[in-house]
Amino acid sequence: MINNCGLYVHIPFCLSKCVYCDFVSYTGRENLFEPYVRALIKEIKHRAPRFSGRVFDTVYFGGGTPTLLPSALTADIMSALKDNFAVAADAEITTEANPATIDGKKAEVYLNAGFNRVSVGMQSADDKTLAFLGRAHNARQFEETVKTLKTAGFDNINTDFMLGLPGQTQAAVGETVDYLDRLGVRHISAYSLILEKGTPLYSDVKKGKTVLPDDDFTVDLYDAFFSAALRAGFGRYEVSNFAKKGYECRHNLNCWKYSDYLGLGASAHSFFGGRRCFNVKSLEKYIQKASSTGSAMSGSRKIPKRERMFEYIMLSLRTADGLDAADFADRFGEDFFELYGNIIKRLVSGGCVAADGGGIRIREDKFYILNSIITEFII
């Protein structure tokens, strides 16, 4: 059997739509909770036979806000996954959560259903910033949610934190890291705000209604976060992800190691055997298609070898461990150093990467130019 396969389940419901979000998610569709879950379970049963013999060691519920669903429906989804797929006994099973959507009773149901990791979307510890972002919670609710999860028995808790927000300071970023450490958070995902076309924030920035920090100051904010995280005992194992020892996210690591994954639900993407496929985006179309046939696939594409090699390099170089040349050779039948030798020499001489016979990695002080380094490998 081949391990290191992941299951991703998309739950496309939210309390409110954040101003920066372009994910497939819907508000005010509570009447479709149960029809969606029934359609999802039908898709699970339809897709499972093709993956007999594959062991899934991570399960990830994303969205949207998965914890907006009634806990009984979430438990039904988990039961269907375990009944139809070979989910490893020690699998990491994560749900994303909004602080306004989880309480002690729901946390206990999740724990009993098999979840052992929760990713709480904080984004900011400042109430004014949260209101600006359109988040459906405040800082106090976030803190109460973390305490509720720990009381229920969850030890593996992640927090999402956004950098590059209006009015954000280096001092405030460092204080937020210390605050999260005191709460007992074990993992922090720190992402820079990205303007996505079609979002309210994109429109406001283009019209001059909102001014965001420039790129240089956002780098300064990241450096402040990085320094504070190291002082608090969080190790950087990927450019945007920091964890206490032993709490690195296995779902994330599987993605960065270019492992196969199966996506279920509206708009979910999958990657298996070098082929990427994707489901319909529309909530109503997903329910109709999955309910009638079990399949909601909208399309698929075989990824050419050269493109797969670049994707592998791109994902590997995001990690602190970097790229493993032996694994590259096993996957693609090519010698990494022979294929990219001139590029590697240039990057080593420029002080951007460290290389040895086993592979290459980005130097710690060069992660801020990661994208520029990665594009060097487009040939």
CSV table of C-alpha atoms in Angstrom, one decimal:
chain,number,residue,atom,x,y,z
A,1,MET,CA,0.0,0.0,0.0
A,2,ILE,CA,1.1,3.6,-0.7
A,3,ASN,CA,0.8,6.0,2.2
A,4,ASN,CA,0.8,9.8,2.4
A,5,CYS,CA,-2.4,10.3,0.5
A,6,GLY,CA,-4.7,13.1,1.7
A,7,LEU,CA,-8.5,13.6,1.8
A,8,TYR,CA,-9.9,17.1,1.5
A,9,VAL,CA,-13.5,17.9,2.2
A,10,HIS,CA,-14.9,21.2,1.1
A,11,ILE,CA,-17.7,22.7,3.2
A,12,PRO,CA,-18.8,25.9,1.3
A,13,PHE,CA,-20.9,27.6,4.0
A,14,CYS,CA,-20.0,30.8,5.9
A,15,LEU,CA,-21.7,33.1,8.4
A,16,SER,CA,-20.4,36.1,6.5
A,17,LYS,CA,-18.2,36.8,3.4
A,18,CYS,CA,-14.8,38.3,4.3
A,19,VAL,CA,-13.8,41.3,2.1
A,20,TYR,CA,-10.6,39.5,0.9
A,21,CYS,CA,-12.1,36.1,0.2
A,22,ASP,CA,-12.5,34.6,-3.3
A,23,PHE,CA,-13.0,31.0,-2.1
A,24,VAL,CA,-16.2,29.2,-3.1
A,25,SER,CA,-18.4,29.9,-0.1
A,26,TYR,CA,-22.0,30.9,0.5
A,27,THR,CA,-23.9,32.8,3.2
A,28,GLY,CA,-27.5,32.4,4.1
A,29,ARG,CA,-27.9,28.9,2.7
A,30,GLU,CA,-28.7,27.0,5.9
A,31,ASN,CA,-31.6,25.3,4.1
A,32,LEU,CA,-29.0,23.5,1.9
A,33,PHE,CA,-26.9,22.1,4.8
A,34,GLU,CA,-28.5,18.7,4.8
A,35,PRO,CA,-29.0,18.3,1.0
A,36,TYR,CA,-25.3,19.2,0.6
A,37,VAL,CA,-24.1,16.7,3.1
A,38,ARG,CA,-26.3,13.9,1.6
A,39,ALA,CA,-24.9,14.7,-1.8
A,40,LEU,CA,-21.3,14.7,-0.4
A,41,ILE,CA,-21.8,11.3,1.2
A,42,LYS,CA,-23.1,10.0,-2.2
A,43,GLU,CA,-19.9,11.4,-3.8
A,44,ILE,CA,-17.8,9.7,-1.1
A,45,LYS,CA,-19.4,6.3,-1.9
A,46,HIS,CA,-19.1,6.9,-5.6
A,47,ARG,CA,-15.4,7.8,-5.6
A,48,ALA,CA,-14.2,5.3,-2.9
A,49,PRO,CA,-14.0,2.1,-5.1
A,50,ARG,CA,-11.3,3.7,-7.3
A,51,PHE,CA,-9.1,4.2,-4.3
A,52,SER,CA,-9.2,0.8,-2.8
A,53,GLY,CA,-5.6,-0.1,-1.7
A,54,ARG,CA,-4.7,3.5,-1.0
A,55,VAL,CA,-4.2,4.6,2.6
A,56,PHE,CA,-5.2,8.1,3.6
A,57,ASP,CA,-3.2,9.5,6.5
A,58,THR,CA,-4.6,13.0,6.6
A,59,VAL,CA,-8.2,14.3,6.4
A,60,TYR,CA,-8.9,18.0,6.1
A,61,PHE,CA,-12.2,19.8,6.3
A,62,GLY,CA,-11.9,23.2,4.7
A,63,GLY,CA,-14.2,25.9,3.5
A,64,GLY,CA,-16.0,28.1,3.9
A,65,THR,CA,-16.5,27.4,7.6
A,66,PRO,CA,-16.9,23.6,8.3
A,67,THR,CA,-18.0,24.2,11.9
A,68,LEU,CA,-21.0,26.1,10.7
A,69,LEU,CA,-22.6,22.7,10.0
A,70,PRO,CA,-24.7,21.1,12.7
A,71,SER,CA,-22.3,18.7,14.4
A,72,ALA,CA,-24.5,15.7,13.7
A,73,LEU,CA,-24.0,16.3,9.9
A,74,THR,CA,-20.3,16.6,10.3
A,75,ALA,CA,-20.2,13.3,12.2
A,76,ASP,CA,-22.2,11.7,9.4
A,77,ILE,CA,-19.5,12.8,6.9
A,78,MET,CA,-16.7,11.4,9.1
A,79,SER,CA,-18.5,8.1,9.4
A,80,ALA,CA,-18.9,7.9,5.6
A,81,LEU,CA,-15.2,8.7,5.1
A,82,LYS,CA,-14.1,6.0,7.5
A,83,ASP,CA,-16.6,3.5,6.1
A,84,ASN,CA,-15.6,3.9,2.5
A,85,PHE,CA,-11.8,4.9,2.6
A,86,ALA,CA,-8.9,3.3,4.3
A,87,VAL,CA,-8.2,6.1,6.8
A,88,ALA,CA,-5.0,5.4,8.8
A,89,ALA,CA,-5.6,4.7,12.5
A,90,ASP,CA,-3.2,7.5,13.4
A,91,ALA,CA,-4.4,9.9,10.7
A,92,GLU,CA,-4.3,13.6,11.3
A,93,ILE,CA,-7.9,14.8,11.0
A,94,THR,CA,-8.3,18.6,10.9
A,95,THR,CA,-11.3,20.9,10.7
A,96,GLU,CA,-11.1,24.6,10.0
A,97,ALA,CA,-13.2,26.6,12.5
A,98,ASN,CA,-14.5,30.1,12.9
A,99,PRO,CA,-14.6,31.3,16.5
A,100,ALA,CA,-18.3,32.3,16.2
A,101,THR,CA,-19.4,28.7,15.3
A,102,ILE,CA,-18.1,26.3,17.9
A,103,ASP,CA,-18.9,25.7,21.5
A,104,GLY,CA,-18.1,23.0,24.1
A,105,LYS,CA,-20.7,20.6,23.0
A,106,LYS,CA,-19.8,20.8,19.4
A,107,ALA,CA,-16.1,20.4,20.3
A,108,GLU,CA,-16.8,17.2,22.1
A,109,VAL,CA,-18.8,15.8,19.1
A,110,TYR,CA,-15.8,16.6,16.9
A,111,LEU,CA,-13.4,14.9,19.2
A,112,ASN,CA,-15.6,11.8,19.4
A,113,ALA,CA,-16.0,11.7,15.6
A,114,GLY,CA,-12.2,11.4,15.3
A,115,PHE,CA,-11.0,15.0,14.7
A,116,ASN,CA,-7.6,15.6,16.5
A,117,ARG,CA,-6.6,19.0,15.1
A,118,VAL,CA,-8.5,22.3,14.7
A,119,SER,CA,-7.4,25.3,12.7
A,120,VAL,CA,-9.0,28.5,14.1
A,121,GLY,CA,-9.2,31.4,11.7
A,122,MET,CA,-8.2,34.3,13.9
A,123,GLN,CA,-6.6,36.6,11.1
A,124,SER,CA,-6.1,39.4,13.6
A,125,ALA,CA,-6.3,40.0,17.4
A,126,ASP,CA,-7.6,43.5,16.9
A,127,ASP,CA,-11.3,44.0,16.9
A,128,LYS,CA,-11.3,47.0,14.5
A,129,THR,CA,-9.3,45.1,12.0
A,130,LEU,CA,-11.6,42.1,12.3
A,131,ALA,CA,-14.6,44.3,11.6
A,132,PHE,CA,-12.8,45.8,8.6
A,133,LEU,CA,-12.1,42.3,7.2
A,134,GLY,CA,-15.7,41.3,7.7
A,135,ARG,CA,-14.9,38.5,10.2
A,136,ALA,CA,-17.9,37.2,12.1
A,137,HIS,CA,-16.1,37.2,15.5
A,138,ASN,CA,-14.1,39.4,17.8
A,139,ALA,CA,-10.9,38.8,19.7
A,140,ARG,CA,-12.6,37.7,22.9
A,141,GLN,CA,-14.6,35.0,21.0
A,142,PHE,CA,-11.4,33.7,19.5
A,143,GLU,CA,-9.7,33.4,22.9
A,144,GLU,CA,-12.8,31.7,24.3
A,145,THR,CA,-12.9,29.3,21.4
A,146,VAL,CA,-9.3,28.2,22.0
A,147,LYS,CA,-10.0,27.7,25.7
A,148,THR,CA,-13.1,25.7,24.8
A,149,LEU,CA,-11.2,23.4,22.5
A,150,LYS,CA,-8.5,22.8,25.0
A,151,THR,CA,-11.0,22.0,27.7
A,152,ALA,CA,-12.7,19.5,25.4
A,153,GLY,CA,-9.4,17.8,24.9
A,154,PHE,CA,-7.9,19.3,21.7
A,155,ASP,CA,-4.1,19.9,22.1
A,156,ASN,CA,-3.2,20.4,18.4
A,157,ILE,CA,-4.6,23.9,17.6
A,158,ASN,CA,-3.6,26.1,14.7
A,159,THR,CA,-4.3,29.7,14.2
A,160,ASP,CA,-4.4,31.6,10.9
A,161,PHE,CA,-2.8,35.1,11.1
A,162,MET,CA,-2.7,37.6,8.4
A,163,LEU,CA,0.2,40.0,7.6
A,164,GLY,CA,0.0,43.2,5.6
A,165,LEU,CA,-3.2,44.6,7.0
A,166,PRO,CA,-3.9,48.3,7.3
A,167,GLY,CA,-2.5,49.9,10.4
A,168,GLN,CA,-0.5,46.8,11.4
A,169,THR,CA,2.8,47.4,13.3
A,170,GLN,CA,5.8,45.3,13.9
A,171,ALA,CA,5.3,45.6,17.7
A,172,ALA,CA,1.7,44.4,17.4
A,173,VAL,CA,2.7,41.5,15.3
A,174,GLY,CA,5.3,40.4,17.9
A,175,GLU,CA,2.7,40.8,20.8
A,176,THR,CA,0.2,38.7,18.9
A,177,VAL,CA,2.7,35.8,18.7
A,178,ASP,CA,3.3,36.0,22.4
A,179,TYR,CA,-0.4,36.1,23.0
A,180,LEU,CA,-1.0,33.0,21.0
A,181,ASP,CA,1.8,31.2,22.7
A,182,ARG,CA,0.3,32.0,26.1
A,183,LEU,CA,-3.0,30.6,24.9
A,184,GLY,CA,-1.4,27.3,24.1
A,185,VAL,CA,-1.6,27.5,20.3
A,186,ARG,CA,0.8,24.9,18.8
A,187,HIS,CA,0.9,26.0,15.2
A,188,ILE,CA,0.6,29.4,13.4
A,189,SER,CA,0.0,29.9,9.7
A,190,ALA,CA,1.1,33.4,8.9
A,191,TYR,CA,0.0,34.6,5.4
A,192,SER,CA,0.4,37.9,3.7
A,193,LEU,CA,-2.8,39.5,2.6
A,194,ILE,CA,-3.3,38.9,-1.2
A,195,LEU,CA,-5.6,41.0,-3.2
A,196,GLU,CA,-7.9,38.8,-5.3
A,197,LYS,CA,-9.9,40.2,-8.2
A,198,GLY,CA,-13.6,40.3,-7.7
A,199,THR,CA,-13.4,40.8,-3.9
A,200,PRO,CA,-14.7,44.0,-2.2
A,201,LEU,CA,-11.2,44.7,-0.8
A,202,TYR,CA,-9.7,44.6,-4.3
A,203,SER,CA,-12.2,47.1,-5.5
A,204,ASP,CA,-11.7,49.4,-2.5
A,205,VAL,CA,-7.9,49.3,-2.9
A,206,LYS,CA,-8.1,50.1,-6.6
A,207,LYS,CA,-10.5,53.0,-5.9
A,208,GLY,CA,-8.1,54.4,-3.2
A,209,LYS,CA,-10.6,53.8,-0.4
A,210,THR,CA,-8.3,51.4,1.4
A,211,VAL,CA,-4.5,51.7,1.6
A,212,LEU,CA,-2.4,48.6,2.4
A,213,PRO,CA,1.2,48.5,3.6
A,214,ASP,CA,3.7,48.4,0.7
A,215,ASP,CA,5.7,45.3,0.0
A,216,ASP,CA,8.8,46.4,1.8
A,217,PHE,CA,6.9,47.1,5.1
A,218,THR,CA,5.0,43.8,4.7
A,219,VAL,CA,8.4,42.1,4.6
A,220,ASP,CA,9.3,44.0,7.8
A,221,LEU,CA,6.1,42.7,9.4
A,222,TYR,CA,7.0,39.1,8.4
A,223,ASP,CA,10.5,39.5,9.9
A,224,ALA,CA,9.0,40.8,13.1
A,225,PHE,CA,6.7,37.8,13.2
A,226,PHE,CA,9.5,35.4,12.4
A,227,SER,CA,11.7,36.7,15.2
A,228,ALA,CA,8.9,36.6,17.7
A,229,ALA,CA,7.9,33.1,16.6
A,230,LEU,CA,11.5,31.8,17.1
A,231,ARG,CA,11.7,33.4,20.6
A,232,ALA,CA,8.4,31.6,21.5
A,233,GLY,CA,9.7,28.2,20.4
A,234,PHE,CA,7.9,28.0,17.0
A,235,GLY,CA,10.0,26.5,14.3
A,236,ARG,CA,9.6,27.6,10.7
A,237,TYR,CA,9.1,24.4,8.6
A,238,GLU,CA,7.6,26.2,5.6
A,239,VAL,CA,7.8,29.8,4.6
A,240,SER,CA,4.3,30.6,6.1
A,241,ASN,CA,4.0,27.9,8.7
A,242,PHE,CA,5.4,27.7,12.2
A,243,ALA,CA,5.0,25.0,14.8
A,244,LYS,CA,6.0,23.8,18.1
A,245,LYS,CA,8.2,20.6,17.8
A,246,GLY,CA,6.0,17.7,16.8
A,247,TYR,CA,3.0,19.8,15.8
A,248,GLU,CA,3.9,20.4,12.1
A,249,CYS,CA,0.8,20.0,9.9
A,250,ARG,CA,0.9,16.6,8.1
A,251,HIS,CA,-1.8,17.8,5.7
A,252,ASN,CA,0.4,20.7,4.7
A,253,LEU,CA,3.5,18.6,4.5
A,254,ASN,CA,1.8,16.1,2.2
A,255,CYS,CA,0.9,18.9,-0.2
A,256,TRP,CA,4.4,20.4,-0.2
A,257,LYS,CA,5.9,16.9,-0.7
A,258,TYR,CA,3.7,16.6,-3.9
A,259,SER,CA,1.7,13.7,-2.5
A,260,ASP,CA,-1.6,12.6,-4.0
A,261,TYR,CA,-4.8,13.9,-2.6
A,262,LEU,CA,-8.5,13.5,-3.2
A,263,GLY,CA,-10.9,16.4,-3.0
A,264,LEU,CA,-14.6,16.0,-2.2
A,265,GLY,CA,-17.3,18.6,-2.3
A,266,ALA,CA,-18.2,21.6,-4.4
A,267,SER,CA,-15.2,23.2,-6.2
A,268,ALA,CA,-12.8,20.6,-4.6
A,269,HIS,CA,-9.6,19.7,-6.6
A,270,SER,CA,-7.8,16.4,-6.6
A,271,PHE,CA,-4.3,15.3,-7.7
A,272,PHE,CA,-3.7,11.6,-8.4
A,273,GLY,CA,-1.2,9.9,-10.7
A,274,GLY,CA,-0.1,13.2,-12.3
A,275,ARG,CA,-3.6,14.2,-13.2
A,276,ARG,CA,-5.5,17.1,-11.6
A,277,CYS,CA,-9.3,17.1,-11.6
A,278,PHE,CA,-11.9,19.4,-10.2
A,279,ASN,CA,-15.6,19.5,-9.2
A,280,VAL,CA,-18.3,21.9,-10.2
A,281,LYS,CA,-18.2,25.2,-8.3
A,282,SER,CA,-21.9,26.0,-8.1
A,283,LEU,CA,-23.5,24.8,-4.8
A,284,GLU,CA,-26.8,24.0,-6.5
A,285,LYS,CA,-25.1,22.2,-9.4
A,286,TYR,CA,-23.0,20.2,-7.1
A,287,ILE,CA,-26.0,19.0,-5.1
A,288,GLN,CA,-27.9,18.1,-8.2
A,289,LYS,CA,-25.0,16.2,-9.9
A,290,ALA,CA,-23.6,14.4,-6.9
A,291,SER,CA,-27.1,13.5,-5.7
A,292,SER,CA,-28.1,12.0,-9.0
A,293,THR,CA,-24.9,10.2,-10.1
A,294,GLY,CA,-22.4,10.5,-7.3
A,295,SER,CA,-20.0,12.3,-9.6
A,296,ALA,CA,-19.7,16.1,-9.6
A,297,MET,CA,-16.5,16.3,-11.6
A,298,SER,CA,-16.3,19.3,-14.0
A,299,GLY,CA,-13.0,18.4,-15.7
A,300,SER,CA,-9.6,17.0,-15.5
A,301,ARG,CA,-6.1,17.5,-16.9
A,302,LYS,CA,-3.0,15.4,-17.2
A,303,ILE,CA,-0.1,17.5,-16.0
A,304,PRO,CA,2.9,17.3,-18.4
A,305,LYS,CA,6.1,16.0,-16.9
A,306,ARG,CA,8.0,19.3,-17.2
A,307,GLU,CA,5.2,21.1,-15.5
A,308,ARG,CA,5.1,18.5,-12.7
A,309,MET,CA,8.8,18.8,-12.2
A,310,PHE,CA,8.5,22.6,-11.7
A,311,GLU,CA,5.5,22.2,-9.4
A,312,TYR,CA,7.6,19.7,-7.3
A,313,ILE,CA,10.5,22.2,-7.1
A,314,MET,CA,8.2,25.1,-6.3
A,315,LEU,CA,6.6,23.2,-3.4
A,316,SER,CA,9.8,21.7,-2.1
A,317,LEU,CA,11.6,25.0,-1.9
A,318,ARG,CA,8.9,26.5,0.3
A,319,THR,CA,10.0,24.1,3.0
A,320,ALA,CA,12.9,24.5,5.5
A,321,ASP,CA,14.2,21.0,4.4
A,322,GLY,CA,14.2,21.9,0.8
A,323,LEU,CA,14.3,19.6,-2.2
A,324,ASP,CA,15.5,16.0,-2.0
A,325,ALA,CA,17.4,15.1,-5.2
A,326,ALA,CA,16.9,11.3,-4.7
A,327,ASP,CA,13.2,11.7,-4.4
A,328,PHE,CA,13.2,13.9,-7.5
A,329,ALA,CA,15.0,11.2,-9.4
A,330,ASP,CA,12.6,8.5,-8.2
A,331,ARG,CA,9.6,10.5,-9.3
A,332,PHE,CA,10.8,11.8,-12.6
A,333,GLY,CA,13.7,9.6,-13.7
A,334,GLU,CA,15.9,12.6,-14.0
A,335,ASP,CA,19.1,13.8,-12.2
A,336,PHE,CA,18.1,17.1,-10.6
A,337,PHE,CA,21.7,18.5,-10.5
A,338,GLU,CA,22.4,17.5,-14.0
A,339,LEU,CA,19.1,19.0,-15.3
A,340,TYR,CA,19.4,22.3,-13.4
A,341,GLY,CA,23.1,22.5,-12.8
A,342,ASN,CA,23.7,26.0,-14.2
A,343,ILE,CA,20.8,27.4,-12.3
A,344,ILE,CA,21.9,25.9,-9.1
A,345,LYS,CA,25.4,27.2,-9.4
A,346,ARG,CA,24.1,30.7,-10.0
A,347,LEU,CA,21.8,30.6,-7.0
A,348,VAL,CA,24.6,29.1,-4.8
A,349,SER,CA,27.1,31.7,-5.8
A,350,GLY,CA,24.5,34.4,-5.2
A,351,GLY,CA,24.0,33.2,-1.6
A,352,CYS,CA,20.3,32.3,-2.3
A,353,VAL,CA,20.4,28.5,-1.8
A,354,ALA,CA,22.5,26.0,0.0
A,355,ALA,CA,23.3,22.8,-1.9
A,356,ASP,CA,24.9,19.4,-1.1
A,357,GLY,CA,24.8,16.0,-2.8
A,358,GLY,CA,21.4,15.4,-1.3
A,359,GLY,CA,19.5,18.4,-2.6
A,360,ILE,CA,19.1,22.1,-2.2
A,361,ARG,CA,17.3,24.5,0.2
A,362,ILE,CA,16.6,28.2,0.4
A,363,ARG,CA,18.9,30.0,2.9
A,364,GLU,CA,17.0,31.1,5.9
A,365,ASP,CA,17.6,34.8,5.2
A,366,LYS,CA,16.5,34.5,1.6
A,367,PHE,CA,12.9,33.3,2.1
A,368,TYR,CA,11.7,36.8,1.4
A,369,ILE,CA,12.7,36.5,-2.2
A,370,LEU,CA,11.4,32.9,-2.5
A,371,ASN,CA,9.2,33.6,-5.6
A,372,SER,CA,12.2,35.1,-7.5
A,373,ILE,CA,14.3,32.1,-6.7
A,374,ILE,CA,11.6,29.6,-7.8
A,375,THR,CA,11.0,31.3,-11.1
A,376,GLU,CA,14.7,30.6,-12.0
A,377,PHE,CA,13.6,27.0,-12.5
A,378,ILE,CA,11.2,27.7,-15.3
A,379,ILE,CA,12.9,26.3,-18.3
